[in-house]
CSV table of C-alpha atoms and ligand atoms in Angstrom, one decimal:
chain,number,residue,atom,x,y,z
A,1,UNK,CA,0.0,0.0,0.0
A,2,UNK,CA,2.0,2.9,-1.1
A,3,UNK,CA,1.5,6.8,0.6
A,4,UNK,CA,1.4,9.6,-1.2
A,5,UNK,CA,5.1,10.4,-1.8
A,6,UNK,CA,6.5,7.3,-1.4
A,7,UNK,CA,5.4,5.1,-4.6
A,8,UNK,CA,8.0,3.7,-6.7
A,9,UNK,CA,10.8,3.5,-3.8
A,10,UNK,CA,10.9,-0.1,-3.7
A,11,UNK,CA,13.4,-0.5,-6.2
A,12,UNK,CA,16.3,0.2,-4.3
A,13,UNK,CA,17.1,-0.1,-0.6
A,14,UNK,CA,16.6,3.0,0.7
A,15,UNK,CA,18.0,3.8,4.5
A,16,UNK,CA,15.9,4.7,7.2
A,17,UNK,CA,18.0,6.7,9.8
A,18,UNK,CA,15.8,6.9,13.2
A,19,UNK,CA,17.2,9.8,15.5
A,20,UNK,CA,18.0,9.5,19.1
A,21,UNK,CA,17.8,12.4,21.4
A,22,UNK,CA,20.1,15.4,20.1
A,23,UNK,CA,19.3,14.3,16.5
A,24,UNK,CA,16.5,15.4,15.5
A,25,UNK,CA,18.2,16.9,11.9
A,26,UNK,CA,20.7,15.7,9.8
A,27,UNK,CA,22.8,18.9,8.3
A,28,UNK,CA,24.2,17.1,5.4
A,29,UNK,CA,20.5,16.2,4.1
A,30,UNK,CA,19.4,17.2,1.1
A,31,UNK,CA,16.1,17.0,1.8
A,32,UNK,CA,13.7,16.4,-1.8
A,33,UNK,CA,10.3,16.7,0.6
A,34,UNK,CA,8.2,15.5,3.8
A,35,UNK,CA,5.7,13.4,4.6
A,36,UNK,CA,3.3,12.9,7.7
A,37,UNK,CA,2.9,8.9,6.9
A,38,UNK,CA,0.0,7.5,8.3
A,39,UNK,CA,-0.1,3.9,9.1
A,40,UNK,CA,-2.4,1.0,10.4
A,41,UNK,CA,-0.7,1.7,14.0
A,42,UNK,CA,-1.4,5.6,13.8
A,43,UNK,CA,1.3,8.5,13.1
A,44,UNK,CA,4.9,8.0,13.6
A,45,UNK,CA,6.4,10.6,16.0
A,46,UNK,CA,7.0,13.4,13.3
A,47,UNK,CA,6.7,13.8,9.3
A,48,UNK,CA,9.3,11.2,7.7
A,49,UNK,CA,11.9,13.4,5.5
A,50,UNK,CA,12.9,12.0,1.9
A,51,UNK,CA,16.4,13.3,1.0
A,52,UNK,CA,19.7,12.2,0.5
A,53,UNK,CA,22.8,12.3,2.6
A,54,UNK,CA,26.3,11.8,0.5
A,55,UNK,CA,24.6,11.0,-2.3
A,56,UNK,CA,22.4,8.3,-0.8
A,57,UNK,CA,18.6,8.0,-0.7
A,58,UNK,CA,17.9,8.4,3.0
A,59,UNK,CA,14.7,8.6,5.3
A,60,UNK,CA,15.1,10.2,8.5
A,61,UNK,CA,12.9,9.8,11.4
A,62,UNK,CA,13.4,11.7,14.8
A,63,UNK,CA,12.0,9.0,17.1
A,64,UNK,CA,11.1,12.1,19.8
A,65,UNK,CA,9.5,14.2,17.1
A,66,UNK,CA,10.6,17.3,16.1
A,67,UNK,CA,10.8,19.4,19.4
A,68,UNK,CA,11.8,16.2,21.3
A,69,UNK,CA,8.2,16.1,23.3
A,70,UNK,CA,7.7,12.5,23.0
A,71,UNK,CA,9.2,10.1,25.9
A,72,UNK,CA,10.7,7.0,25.4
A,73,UNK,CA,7.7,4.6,26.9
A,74,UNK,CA,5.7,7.0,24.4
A,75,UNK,CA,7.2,6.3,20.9
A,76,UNK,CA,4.6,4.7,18.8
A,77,UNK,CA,7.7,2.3,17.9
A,78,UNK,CA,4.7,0.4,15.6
A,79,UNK,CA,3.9,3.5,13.4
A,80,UNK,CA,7.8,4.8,12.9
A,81,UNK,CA,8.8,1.3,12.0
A,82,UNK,CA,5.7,0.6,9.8
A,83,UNK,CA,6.6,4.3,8.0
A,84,UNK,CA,10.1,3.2,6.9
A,85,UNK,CA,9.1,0.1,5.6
A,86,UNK,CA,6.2,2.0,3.9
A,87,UNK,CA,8.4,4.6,2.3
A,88,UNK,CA,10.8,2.0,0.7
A,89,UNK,CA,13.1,1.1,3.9
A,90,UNK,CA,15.0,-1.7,4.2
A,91,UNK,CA,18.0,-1.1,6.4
A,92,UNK,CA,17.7,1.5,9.3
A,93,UNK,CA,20.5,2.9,11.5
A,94,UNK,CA,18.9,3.7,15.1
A,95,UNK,CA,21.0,6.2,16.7
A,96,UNK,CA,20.4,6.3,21.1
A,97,UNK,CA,22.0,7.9,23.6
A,98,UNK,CA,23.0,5.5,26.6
A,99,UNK,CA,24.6,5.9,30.1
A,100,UNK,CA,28.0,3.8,29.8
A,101,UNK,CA,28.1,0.5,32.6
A,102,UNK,CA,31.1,-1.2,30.8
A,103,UNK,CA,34.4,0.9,31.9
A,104,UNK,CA,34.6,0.8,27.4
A,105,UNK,CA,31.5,3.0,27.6
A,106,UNK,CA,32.6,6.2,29.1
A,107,UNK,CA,31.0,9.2,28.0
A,108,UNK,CA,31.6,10.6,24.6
A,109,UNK,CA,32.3,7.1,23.3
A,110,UNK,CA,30.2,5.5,20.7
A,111,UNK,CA,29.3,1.7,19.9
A,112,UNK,CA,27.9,-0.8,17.9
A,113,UNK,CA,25.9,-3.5,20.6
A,114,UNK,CA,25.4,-6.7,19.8
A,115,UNK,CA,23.2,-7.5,22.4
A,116,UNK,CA,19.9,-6.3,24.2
A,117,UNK,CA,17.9,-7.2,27.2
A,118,UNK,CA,14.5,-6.0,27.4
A,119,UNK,CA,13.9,-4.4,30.9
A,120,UNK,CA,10.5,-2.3,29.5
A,121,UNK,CA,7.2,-3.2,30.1
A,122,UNK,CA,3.6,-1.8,28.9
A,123,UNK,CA,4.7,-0.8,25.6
A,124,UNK,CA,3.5,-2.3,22.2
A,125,UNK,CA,5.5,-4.4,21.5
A,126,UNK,CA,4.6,-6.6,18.5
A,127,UNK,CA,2.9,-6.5,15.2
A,128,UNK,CA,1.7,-10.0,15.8
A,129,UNK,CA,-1.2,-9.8,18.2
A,130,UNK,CA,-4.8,-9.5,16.0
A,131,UNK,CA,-5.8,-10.6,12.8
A,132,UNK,CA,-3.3,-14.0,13.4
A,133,UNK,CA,-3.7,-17.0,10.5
A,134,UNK,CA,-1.1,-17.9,13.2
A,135,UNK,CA,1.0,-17.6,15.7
A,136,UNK,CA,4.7,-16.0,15.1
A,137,UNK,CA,7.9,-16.2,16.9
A,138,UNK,CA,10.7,-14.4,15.2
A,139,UNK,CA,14.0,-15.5,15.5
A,140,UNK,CA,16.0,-12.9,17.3
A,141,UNK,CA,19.0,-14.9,18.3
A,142,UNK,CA,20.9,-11.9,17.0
A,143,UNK,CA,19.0,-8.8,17.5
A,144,UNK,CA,21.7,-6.0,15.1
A,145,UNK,CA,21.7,-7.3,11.3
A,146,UNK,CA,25.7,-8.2,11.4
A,147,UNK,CA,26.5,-6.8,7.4
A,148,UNK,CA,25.1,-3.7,8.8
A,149,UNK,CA,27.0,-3.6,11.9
A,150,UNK,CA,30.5,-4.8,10.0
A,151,UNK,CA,29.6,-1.8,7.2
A,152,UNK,CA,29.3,0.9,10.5
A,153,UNK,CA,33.1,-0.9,12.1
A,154,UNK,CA,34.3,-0.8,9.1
A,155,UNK,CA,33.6,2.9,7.9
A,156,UNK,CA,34.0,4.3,11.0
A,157,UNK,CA,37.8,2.6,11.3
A,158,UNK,CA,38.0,4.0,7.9
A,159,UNK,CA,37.3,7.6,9.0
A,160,UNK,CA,39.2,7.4,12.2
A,161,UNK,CA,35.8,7.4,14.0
A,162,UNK,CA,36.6,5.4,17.6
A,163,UNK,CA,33.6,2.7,17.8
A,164,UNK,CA,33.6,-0.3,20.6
A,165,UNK,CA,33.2,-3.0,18.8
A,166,UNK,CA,29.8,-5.3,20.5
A,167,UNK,CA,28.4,-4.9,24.3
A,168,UNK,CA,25.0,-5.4,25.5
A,169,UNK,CA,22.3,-3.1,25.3
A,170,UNK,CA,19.4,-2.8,28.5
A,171,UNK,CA,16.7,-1.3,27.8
A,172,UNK,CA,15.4,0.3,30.5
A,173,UNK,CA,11.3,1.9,30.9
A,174,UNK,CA,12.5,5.1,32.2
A,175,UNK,CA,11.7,8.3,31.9
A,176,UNK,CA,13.7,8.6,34.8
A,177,UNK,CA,17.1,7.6,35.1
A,178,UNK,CA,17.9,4.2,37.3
A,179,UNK,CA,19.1,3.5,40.6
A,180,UNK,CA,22.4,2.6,41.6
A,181,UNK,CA,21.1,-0.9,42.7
A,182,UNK,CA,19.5,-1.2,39.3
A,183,UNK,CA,22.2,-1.0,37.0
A,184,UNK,CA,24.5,-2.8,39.4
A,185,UNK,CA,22.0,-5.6,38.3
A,186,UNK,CA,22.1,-5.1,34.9
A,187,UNK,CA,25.6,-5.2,35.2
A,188,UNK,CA,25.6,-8.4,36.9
A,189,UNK,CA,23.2,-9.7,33.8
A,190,UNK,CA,25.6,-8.3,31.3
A,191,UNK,CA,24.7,-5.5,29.9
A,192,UNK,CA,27.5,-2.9,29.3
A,193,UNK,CA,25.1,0.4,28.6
A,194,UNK,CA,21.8,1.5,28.7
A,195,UNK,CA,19.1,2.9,27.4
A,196,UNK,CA,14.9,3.6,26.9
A,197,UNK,CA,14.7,3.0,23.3
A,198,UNK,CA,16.3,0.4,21.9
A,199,UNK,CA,13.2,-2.2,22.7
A,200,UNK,CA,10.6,-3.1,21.0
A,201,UNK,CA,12.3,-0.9,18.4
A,202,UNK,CA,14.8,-3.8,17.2
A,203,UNK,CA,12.1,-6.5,17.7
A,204,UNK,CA,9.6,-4.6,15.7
A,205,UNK,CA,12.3,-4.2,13.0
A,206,UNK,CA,12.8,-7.7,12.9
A,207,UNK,CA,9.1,-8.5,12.6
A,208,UNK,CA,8.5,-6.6,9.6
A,209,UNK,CA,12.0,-7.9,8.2
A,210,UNK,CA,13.7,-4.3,7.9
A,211,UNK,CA,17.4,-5.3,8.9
A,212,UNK,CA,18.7,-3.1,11.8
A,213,UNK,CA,21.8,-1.3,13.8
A,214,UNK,CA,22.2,0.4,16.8
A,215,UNK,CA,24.7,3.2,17.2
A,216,UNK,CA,24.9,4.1,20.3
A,217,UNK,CA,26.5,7.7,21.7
A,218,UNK,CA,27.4,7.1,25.5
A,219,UNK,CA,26.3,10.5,27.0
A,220,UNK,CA,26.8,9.8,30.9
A,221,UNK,CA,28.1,6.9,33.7
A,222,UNK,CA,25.1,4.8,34.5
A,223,UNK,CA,23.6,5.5,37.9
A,224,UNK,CA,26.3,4.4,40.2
A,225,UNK,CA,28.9,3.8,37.7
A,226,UNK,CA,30.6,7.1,38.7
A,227,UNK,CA,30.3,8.6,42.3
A,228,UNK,CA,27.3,11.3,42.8
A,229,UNK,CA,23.8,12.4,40.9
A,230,UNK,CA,23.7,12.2,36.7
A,231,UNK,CA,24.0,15.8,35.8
A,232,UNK,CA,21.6,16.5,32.9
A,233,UNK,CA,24.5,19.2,32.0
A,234,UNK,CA,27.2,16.7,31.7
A,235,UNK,CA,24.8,14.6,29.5
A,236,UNK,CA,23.7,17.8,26.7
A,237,UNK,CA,27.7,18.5,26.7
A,238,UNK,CA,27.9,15.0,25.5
A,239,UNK,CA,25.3,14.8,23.8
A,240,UNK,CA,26.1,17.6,21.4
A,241,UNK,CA,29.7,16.9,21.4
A,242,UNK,CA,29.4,13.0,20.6
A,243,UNK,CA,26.3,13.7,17.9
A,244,UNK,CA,28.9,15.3,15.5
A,245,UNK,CA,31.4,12.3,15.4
A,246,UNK,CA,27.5,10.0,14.5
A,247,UNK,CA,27.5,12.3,11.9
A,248,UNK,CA,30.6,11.5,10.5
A,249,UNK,CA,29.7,8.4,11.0
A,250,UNK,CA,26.8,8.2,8.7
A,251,UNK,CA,28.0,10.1,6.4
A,252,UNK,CA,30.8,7.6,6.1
A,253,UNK,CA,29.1,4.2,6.1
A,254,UNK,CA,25.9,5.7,4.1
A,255,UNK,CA,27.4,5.2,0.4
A,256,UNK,CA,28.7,1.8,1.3
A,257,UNK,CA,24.9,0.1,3.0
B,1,LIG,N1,20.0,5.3,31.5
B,1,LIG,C1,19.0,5.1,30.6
B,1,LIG,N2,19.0,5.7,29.5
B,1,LIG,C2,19.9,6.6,29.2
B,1,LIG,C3,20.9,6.9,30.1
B,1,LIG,C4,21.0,6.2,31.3
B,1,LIG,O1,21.9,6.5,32.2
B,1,LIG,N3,21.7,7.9,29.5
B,1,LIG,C5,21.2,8.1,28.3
B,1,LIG,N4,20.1,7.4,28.1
């Protein structure tokens, strides 16, 4: 069922390029137009913009709209998802800020995970519930498509952009930040960062069959990690800092996807 605006995009793979908090605009797109998709699951957090980045055919969605209004446990992770695919997507970049747990993650350093456990509850979190012929249990023995993550390691190594290669990604409820006691159990399960939007998002990727990688900007020490309270200072400086080098980033591994 193609929207308005997005017929005839099937033909190649186009990227979809979701936006974590501080990226809610991509300087080097060359945006061609905009569209408010609406889907089966509602509207997706903002108007999807067509453009290209480095000569590539890019999609970008700011998963917390365009003022950053919209929480994590708020996303309508169903209707952005549903959008790309709708608009041509088959390969998305997520980019989401994290607090660092593994002593690899301190702030300002990005990663590629390639792992998650799912700490949320209440959200939607599969396309598979109504309407069944049957029952459907994706495979999701390995949550990030691994081409996708090789193409980021290898393009950011090829641009000199530092990226820990794997770690484990919790996804925490939020909107507020953890306790100390929380992520010490987290860290005890494995994970190495986290953060509130990385689930369902990946899952629901996987569902619809849109492959999928996590870049993942490390904007503060987990509660606990470092002595005293998270400083919502330290994490903008970090934020805005780190958000330049995912730039680069993209820009690097976007003609090779
Ligand atoms: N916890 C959860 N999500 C986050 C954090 C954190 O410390 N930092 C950035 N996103």
């Amino acid at each position: 069922m193609p929207w308005p605006g997005c017929e005839g995009n099937d033909r190649v793979s186009i990227i979809g390029i979701i936006g974590g908090s501080g990226l809610t605009s991509l300087q080097n797109l060359h945006i061609t137009h905009r569209e408010m998709v609406h889907t089966p699951w509602g509207v997706p957090s903002a108007p999807v913009v067509f453009g290209t980045v480095a000569g590539r055919e890019v999609v970008f969605l700011p998963r917390h709209g365009n003022t950053h209004s919209i929480p994590p446990h708020k996303v309508n992770y169903c209707a952005n998802l549903w959008a790309l695919k709708e608009c041509g997507v088959r390969q998305v970049i997520a980019v989401a800020a994290v607090g660092g747990i593994h002593e690899a993650m301190e702030p300002g350093r990005l990663a590629v995970p390639d792992q998650i456990i799912d700490y949320t509850w209440g959200r939607k979190s599969t396309f598979f519930e109504e309407d069944l012929r049957q029952v459907t249990h994706i495979d999701f023995t390995e949550p990030y498509d691994d081409a996708m993550r090789e193409a980021l390691l290898s393009a950011g190594a090829e641009a000199g952009i530092d990226l820990w290669n794997g770690g484990t990604y919790g996804a925490t409820q939020g909107p507020r930040l953890e306790t100390r006691a929380e992520i010490e159990r987290l860290r005890r399960d494995g994970c190495d960062m986290v953060g509130m939007t990385g689930m369902p998002e990946a899952a629901l990727a996987r569902e619809i069959g849109l492959r999928y990688v996590t870049c993942a900007l490390s904007v503060n020490w987990a509660a606990g990690i470092a002595p005293g309270t998270i400083e919502m200072e330290e994490i903008e400086r970090h934020l805005k800092e780190g958000i330049e080098r995912v730039k680069l980033l993209l820009e690097a591994v976007l003609p090779v996807l």
